[in-house]
mmCIF file of C-alpha atoms in Angstrom:
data_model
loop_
_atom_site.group_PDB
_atom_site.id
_atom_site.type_symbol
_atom_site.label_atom_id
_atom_site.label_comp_id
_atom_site.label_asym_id
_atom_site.label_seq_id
_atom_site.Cartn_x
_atom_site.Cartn_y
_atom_site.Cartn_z
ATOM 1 C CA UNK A 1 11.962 20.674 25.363
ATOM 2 C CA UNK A 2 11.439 22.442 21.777
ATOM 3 C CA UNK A 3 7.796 23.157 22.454
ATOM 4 C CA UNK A 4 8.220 25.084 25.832
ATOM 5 C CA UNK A 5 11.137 27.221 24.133
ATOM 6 C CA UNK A 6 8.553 27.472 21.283
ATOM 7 C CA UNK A 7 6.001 28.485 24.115
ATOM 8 C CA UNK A 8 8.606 30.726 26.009
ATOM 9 C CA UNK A 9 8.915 32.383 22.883
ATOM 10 C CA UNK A 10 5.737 32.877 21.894
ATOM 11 C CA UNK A 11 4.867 34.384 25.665
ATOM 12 C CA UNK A 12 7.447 36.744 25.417
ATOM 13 C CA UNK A 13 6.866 37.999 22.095
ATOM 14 C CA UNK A 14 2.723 38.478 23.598
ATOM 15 C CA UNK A 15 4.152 40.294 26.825
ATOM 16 C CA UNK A 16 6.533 42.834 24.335
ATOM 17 C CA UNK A 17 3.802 43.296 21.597
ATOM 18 C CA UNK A 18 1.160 44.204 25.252
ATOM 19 C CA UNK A 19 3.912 46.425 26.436
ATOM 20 C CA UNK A 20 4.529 48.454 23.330
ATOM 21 C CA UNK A 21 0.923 48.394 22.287
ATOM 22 C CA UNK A 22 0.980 46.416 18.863
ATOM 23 C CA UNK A 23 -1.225 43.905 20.100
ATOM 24 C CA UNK A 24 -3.441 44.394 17.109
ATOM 25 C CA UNK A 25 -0.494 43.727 14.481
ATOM 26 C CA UNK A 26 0.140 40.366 16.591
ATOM 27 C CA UNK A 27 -3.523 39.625 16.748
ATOM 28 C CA UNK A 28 -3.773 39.871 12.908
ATOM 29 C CA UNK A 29 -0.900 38.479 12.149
ATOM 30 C CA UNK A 30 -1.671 35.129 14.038
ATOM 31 C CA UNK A 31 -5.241 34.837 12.097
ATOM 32 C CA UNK A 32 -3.582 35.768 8.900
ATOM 33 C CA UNK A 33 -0.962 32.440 9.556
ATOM 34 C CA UNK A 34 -3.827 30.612 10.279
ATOM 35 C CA UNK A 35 -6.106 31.725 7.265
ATOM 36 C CA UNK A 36 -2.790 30.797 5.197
ATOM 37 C CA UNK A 37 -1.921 27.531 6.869
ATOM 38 C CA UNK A 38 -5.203 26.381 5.939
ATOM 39 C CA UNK A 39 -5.296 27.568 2.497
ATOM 40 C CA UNK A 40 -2.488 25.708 1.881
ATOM 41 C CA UNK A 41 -3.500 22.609 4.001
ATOM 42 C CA UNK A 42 -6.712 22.383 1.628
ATOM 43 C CA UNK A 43 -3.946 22.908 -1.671
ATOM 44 C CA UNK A 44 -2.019 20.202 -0.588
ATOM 45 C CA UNK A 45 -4.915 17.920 0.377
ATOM 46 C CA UNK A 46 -6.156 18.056 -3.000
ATOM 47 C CA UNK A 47 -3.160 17.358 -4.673
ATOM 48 C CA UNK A 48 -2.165 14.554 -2.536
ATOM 49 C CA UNK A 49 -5.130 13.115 -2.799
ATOM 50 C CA UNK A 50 -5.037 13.203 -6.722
ATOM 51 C CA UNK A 51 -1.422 11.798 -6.863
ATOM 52 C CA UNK A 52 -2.326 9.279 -4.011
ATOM 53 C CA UNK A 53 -5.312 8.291 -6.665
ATOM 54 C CA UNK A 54 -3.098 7.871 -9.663
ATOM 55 C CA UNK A 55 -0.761 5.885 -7.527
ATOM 56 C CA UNK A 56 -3.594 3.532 -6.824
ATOM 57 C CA UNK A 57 -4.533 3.322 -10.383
ATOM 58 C CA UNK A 58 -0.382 2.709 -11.120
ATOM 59 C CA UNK A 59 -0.449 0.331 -8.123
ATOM 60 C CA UNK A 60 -4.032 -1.812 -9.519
ATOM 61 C CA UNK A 61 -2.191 -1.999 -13.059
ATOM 62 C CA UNK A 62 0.762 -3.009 -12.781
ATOM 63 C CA UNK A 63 3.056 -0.122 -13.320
ATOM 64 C CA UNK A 64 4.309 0.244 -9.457
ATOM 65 C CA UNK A 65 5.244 -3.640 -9.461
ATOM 66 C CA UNK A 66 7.027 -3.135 -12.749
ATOM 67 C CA UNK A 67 9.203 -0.418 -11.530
ATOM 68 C CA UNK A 68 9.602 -2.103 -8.327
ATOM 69 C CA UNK A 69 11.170 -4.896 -10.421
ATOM 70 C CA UNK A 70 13.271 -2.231 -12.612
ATOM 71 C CA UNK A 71 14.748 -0.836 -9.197
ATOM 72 C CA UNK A 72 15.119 -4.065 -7.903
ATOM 73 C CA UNK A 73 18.725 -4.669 -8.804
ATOM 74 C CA UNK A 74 20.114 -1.204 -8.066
ATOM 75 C CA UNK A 75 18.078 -1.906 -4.228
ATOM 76 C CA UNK A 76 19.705 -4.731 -3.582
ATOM 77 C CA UNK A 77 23.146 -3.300 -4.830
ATOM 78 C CA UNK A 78 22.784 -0.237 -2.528
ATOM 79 C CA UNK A 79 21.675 -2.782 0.112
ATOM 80 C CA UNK A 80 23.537 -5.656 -0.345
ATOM 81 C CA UNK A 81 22.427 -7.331 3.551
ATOM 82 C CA UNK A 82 19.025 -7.367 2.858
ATOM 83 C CA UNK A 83 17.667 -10.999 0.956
ATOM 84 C CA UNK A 84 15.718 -9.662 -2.125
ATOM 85 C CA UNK A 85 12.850 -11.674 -1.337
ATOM 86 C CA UNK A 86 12.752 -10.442 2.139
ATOM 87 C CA UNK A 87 9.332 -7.571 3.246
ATOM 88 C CA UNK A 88 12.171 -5.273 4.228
ATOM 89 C CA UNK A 89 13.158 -4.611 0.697
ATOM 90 C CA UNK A 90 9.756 -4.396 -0.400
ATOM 91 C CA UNK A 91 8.912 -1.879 2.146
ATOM 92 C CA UNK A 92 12.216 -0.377 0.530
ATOM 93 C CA UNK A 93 11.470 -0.061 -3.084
ATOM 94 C CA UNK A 94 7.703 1.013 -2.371
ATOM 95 C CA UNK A 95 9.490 3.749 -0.302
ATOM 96 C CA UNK A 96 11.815 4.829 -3.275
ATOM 97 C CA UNK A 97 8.881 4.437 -5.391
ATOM 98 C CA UNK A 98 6.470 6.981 -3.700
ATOM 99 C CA UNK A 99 9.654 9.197 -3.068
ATOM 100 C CA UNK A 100 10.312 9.310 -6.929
ATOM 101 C CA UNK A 101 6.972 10.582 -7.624
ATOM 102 C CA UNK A 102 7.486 12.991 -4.866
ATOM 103 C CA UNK A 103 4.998 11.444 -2.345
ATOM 104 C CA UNK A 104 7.420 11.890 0.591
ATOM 105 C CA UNK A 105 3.816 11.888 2.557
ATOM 106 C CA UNK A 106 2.982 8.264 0.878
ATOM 107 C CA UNK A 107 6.492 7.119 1.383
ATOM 108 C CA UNK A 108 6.769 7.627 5.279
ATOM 109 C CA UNK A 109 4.429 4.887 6.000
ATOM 110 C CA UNK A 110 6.444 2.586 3.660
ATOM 111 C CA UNK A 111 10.308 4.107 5.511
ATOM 112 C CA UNK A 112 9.223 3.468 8.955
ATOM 113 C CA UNK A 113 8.157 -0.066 8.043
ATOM 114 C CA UNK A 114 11.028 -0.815 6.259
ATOM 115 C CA UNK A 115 13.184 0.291 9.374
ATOM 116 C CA UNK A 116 11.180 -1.927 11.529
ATOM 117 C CA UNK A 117 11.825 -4.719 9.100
ATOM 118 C CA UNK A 118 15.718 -3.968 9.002
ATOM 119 C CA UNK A 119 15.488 -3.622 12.794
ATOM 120 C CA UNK A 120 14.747 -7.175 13.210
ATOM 121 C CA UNK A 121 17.407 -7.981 10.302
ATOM 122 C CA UNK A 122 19.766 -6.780 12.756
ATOM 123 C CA UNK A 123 18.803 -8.868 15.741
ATOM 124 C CA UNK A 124 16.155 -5.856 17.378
ATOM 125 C CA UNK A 125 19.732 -4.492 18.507
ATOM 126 C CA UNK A 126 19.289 -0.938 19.155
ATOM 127 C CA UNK A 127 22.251 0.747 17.221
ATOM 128 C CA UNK A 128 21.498 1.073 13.484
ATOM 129 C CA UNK A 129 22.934 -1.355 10.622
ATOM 130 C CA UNK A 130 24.357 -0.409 7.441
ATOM 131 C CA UNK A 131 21.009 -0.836 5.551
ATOM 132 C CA UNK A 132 19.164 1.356 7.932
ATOM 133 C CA UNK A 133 21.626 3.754 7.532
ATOM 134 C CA UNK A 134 21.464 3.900 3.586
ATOM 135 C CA UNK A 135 17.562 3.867 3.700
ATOM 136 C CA UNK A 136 17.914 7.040 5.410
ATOM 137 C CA UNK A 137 20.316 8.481 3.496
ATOM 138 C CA UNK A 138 18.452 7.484 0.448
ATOM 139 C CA UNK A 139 15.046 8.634 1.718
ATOM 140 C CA UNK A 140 16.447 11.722 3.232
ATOM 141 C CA UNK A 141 18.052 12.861 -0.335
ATOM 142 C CA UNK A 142 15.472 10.962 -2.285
ATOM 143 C CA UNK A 143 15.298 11.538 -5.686
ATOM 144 C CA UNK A 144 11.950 12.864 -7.590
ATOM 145 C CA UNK A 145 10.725 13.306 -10.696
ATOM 146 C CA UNK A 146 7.660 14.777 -9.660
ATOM 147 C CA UNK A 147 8.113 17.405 -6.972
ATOM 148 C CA UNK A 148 3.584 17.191 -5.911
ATOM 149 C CA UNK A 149 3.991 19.149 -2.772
ATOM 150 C CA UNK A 150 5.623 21.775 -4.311
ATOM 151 C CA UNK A 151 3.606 22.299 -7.236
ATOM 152 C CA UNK A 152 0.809 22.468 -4.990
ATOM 153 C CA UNK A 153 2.297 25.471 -3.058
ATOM 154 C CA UNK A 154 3.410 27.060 -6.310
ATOM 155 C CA UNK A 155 -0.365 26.409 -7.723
ATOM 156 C CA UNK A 156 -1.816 27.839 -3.889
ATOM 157 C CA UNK A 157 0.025 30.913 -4.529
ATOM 158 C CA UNK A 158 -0.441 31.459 -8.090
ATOM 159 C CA UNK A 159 2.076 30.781 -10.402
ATOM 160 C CA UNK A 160 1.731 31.109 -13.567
ATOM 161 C CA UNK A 161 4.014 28.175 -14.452
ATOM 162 C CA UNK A 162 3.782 25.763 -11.357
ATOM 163 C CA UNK A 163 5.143 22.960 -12.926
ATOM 164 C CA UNK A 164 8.502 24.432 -14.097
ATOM 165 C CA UNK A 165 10.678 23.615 -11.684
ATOM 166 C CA UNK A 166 10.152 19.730 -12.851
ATOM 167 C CA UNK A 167 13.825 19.841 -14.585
ATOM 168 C CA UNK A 168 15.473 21.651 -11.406
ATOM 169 C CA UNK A 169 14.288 19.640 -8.879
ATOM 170 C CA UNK A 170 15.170 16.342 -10.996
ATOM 171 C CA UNK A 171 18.673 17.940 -11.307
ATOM 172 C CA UNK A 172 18.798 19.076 -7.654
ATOM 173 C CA UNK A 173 17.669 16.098 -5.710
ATOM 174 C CA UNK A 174 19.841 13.667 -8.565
ATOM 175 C CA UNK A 175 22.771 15.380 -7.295
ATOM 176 C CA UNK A 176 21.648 14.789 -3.919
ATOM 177 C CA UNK A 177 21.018 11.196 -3.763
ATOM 178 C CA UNK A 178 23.900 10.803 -5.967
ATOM 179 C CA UNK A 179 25.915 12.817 -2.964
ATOM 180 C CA UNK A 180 24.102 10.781 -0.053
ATOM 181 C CA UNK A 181 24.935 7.629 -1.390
ATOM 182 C CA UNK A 182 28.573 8.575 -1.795
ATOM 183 C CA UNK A 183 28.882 10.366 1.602
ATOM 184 C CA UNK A 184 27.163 6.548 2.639
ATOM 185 C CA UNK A 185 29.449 4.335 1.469
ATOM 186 C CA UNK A 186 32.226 6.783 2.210
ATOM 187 C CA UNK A 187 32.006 6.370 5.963
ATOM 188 C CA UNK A 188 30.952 2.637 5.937
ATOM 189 C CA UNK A 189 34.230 1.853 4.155
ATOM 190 C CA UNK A 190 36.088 3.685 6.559
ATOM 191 C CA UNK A 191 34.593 2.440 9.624
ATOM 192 C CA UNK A 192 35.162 -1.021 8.039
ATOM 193 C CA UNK A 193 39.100 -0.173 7.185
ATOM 194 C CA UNK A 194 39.245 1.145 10.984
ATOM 195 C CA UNK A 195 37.555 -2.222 12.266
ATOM 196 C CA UNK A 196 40.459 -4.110 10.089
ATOM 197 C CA UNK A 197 43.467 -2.068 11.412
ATOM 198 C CA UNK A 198 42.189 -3.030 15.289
#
């Protein structure tokens, strides 16, 4: 449904560029998105790539199990249904891992697997649990102390500081995990306070 309004749209902004004769300004501005969408394709490729390396490295050392095991207990405080030896938490914590280093591209992979491991925590039953829930609040929010994709944009466009909005974004999505996990447990007690008083 979203792509034929996005076609619709695009047809009828063709047919009212042909009928007041700026053609040319559409024609150059669609080659001008595309010679940008691919400058900054090839940016964030490279970037990625060089993040997704040193994750390897972090991952072949050591480092990624030991902060697993340092984000263990807050994990299985935050999702208290899940057994800590179970794949769905470590499909969890290598999710909030690659989120915290601001690999949300890395850490979709590891979300969708740890929803299909929650999914058959909760029986394959197709409404969502209170762990799937929280993973999504958590990854939505996620909190990152190394924002890659948008130093890469900042570097693809030519800042001449693209690494100084470190602090901000640390600050920024803090306050927004902080605020998902609240708004989470917020509604779960409630729903569980309404399922008492029935």
């Amino acid at each position: 449904m979203v792509n034929i309004i996005w076609m619709l749209m695009l047809l009828i902004g063709i047919i009212f560029a042909a009928i007041n004769g700026t053609m040319e300004a559409v024609n150059e501005a669609i080659f001008k998105g595309a010679q940008d969408a691919v400058t900054i394709c090839i940016g964030l490729i490279s970037i990625l790539v060089f993040w997704l390396g040193l994750m390897r490295i972090a991952q072949a050392s050591g480092l990624l199990e030991g902060l697993a095991k340092i984000m263990k207990p807050i994990a299985t405080r935050l999702f208290p249904e899940v057994p800590s030896n179970h794949p769905a938490m470590g499909y969890i914590l290598s999710n909030m891992t690659a989120n915290l280093f601001g690999l949300g591209n890395a850490a979709t992979p590891m979300g969708i697997k740890a929803m299909e491991q929650l999914k058959k925590l909760n029986g394959d039953k197709d409404t969502a649990s209170r762990s799937m829930i929280t993973l999504l609040a958590i990854n939505t929010a996620s909190i990152t102390l190394i924002p890659t994709t948008v130093i890469s944009i900042r570097m693809n466009y030519g800042s001449a500081n693209p690494t100084e909005i470190v602090g901000t974004t640390l600050i920024a999505t803090a306050c927004s995990t902080l605020a998902a996990i609240m708004i989470d447990r917020f509604f779960y007690y409630r729903r569980v306070r309404k399922g008492r008083e029935l």
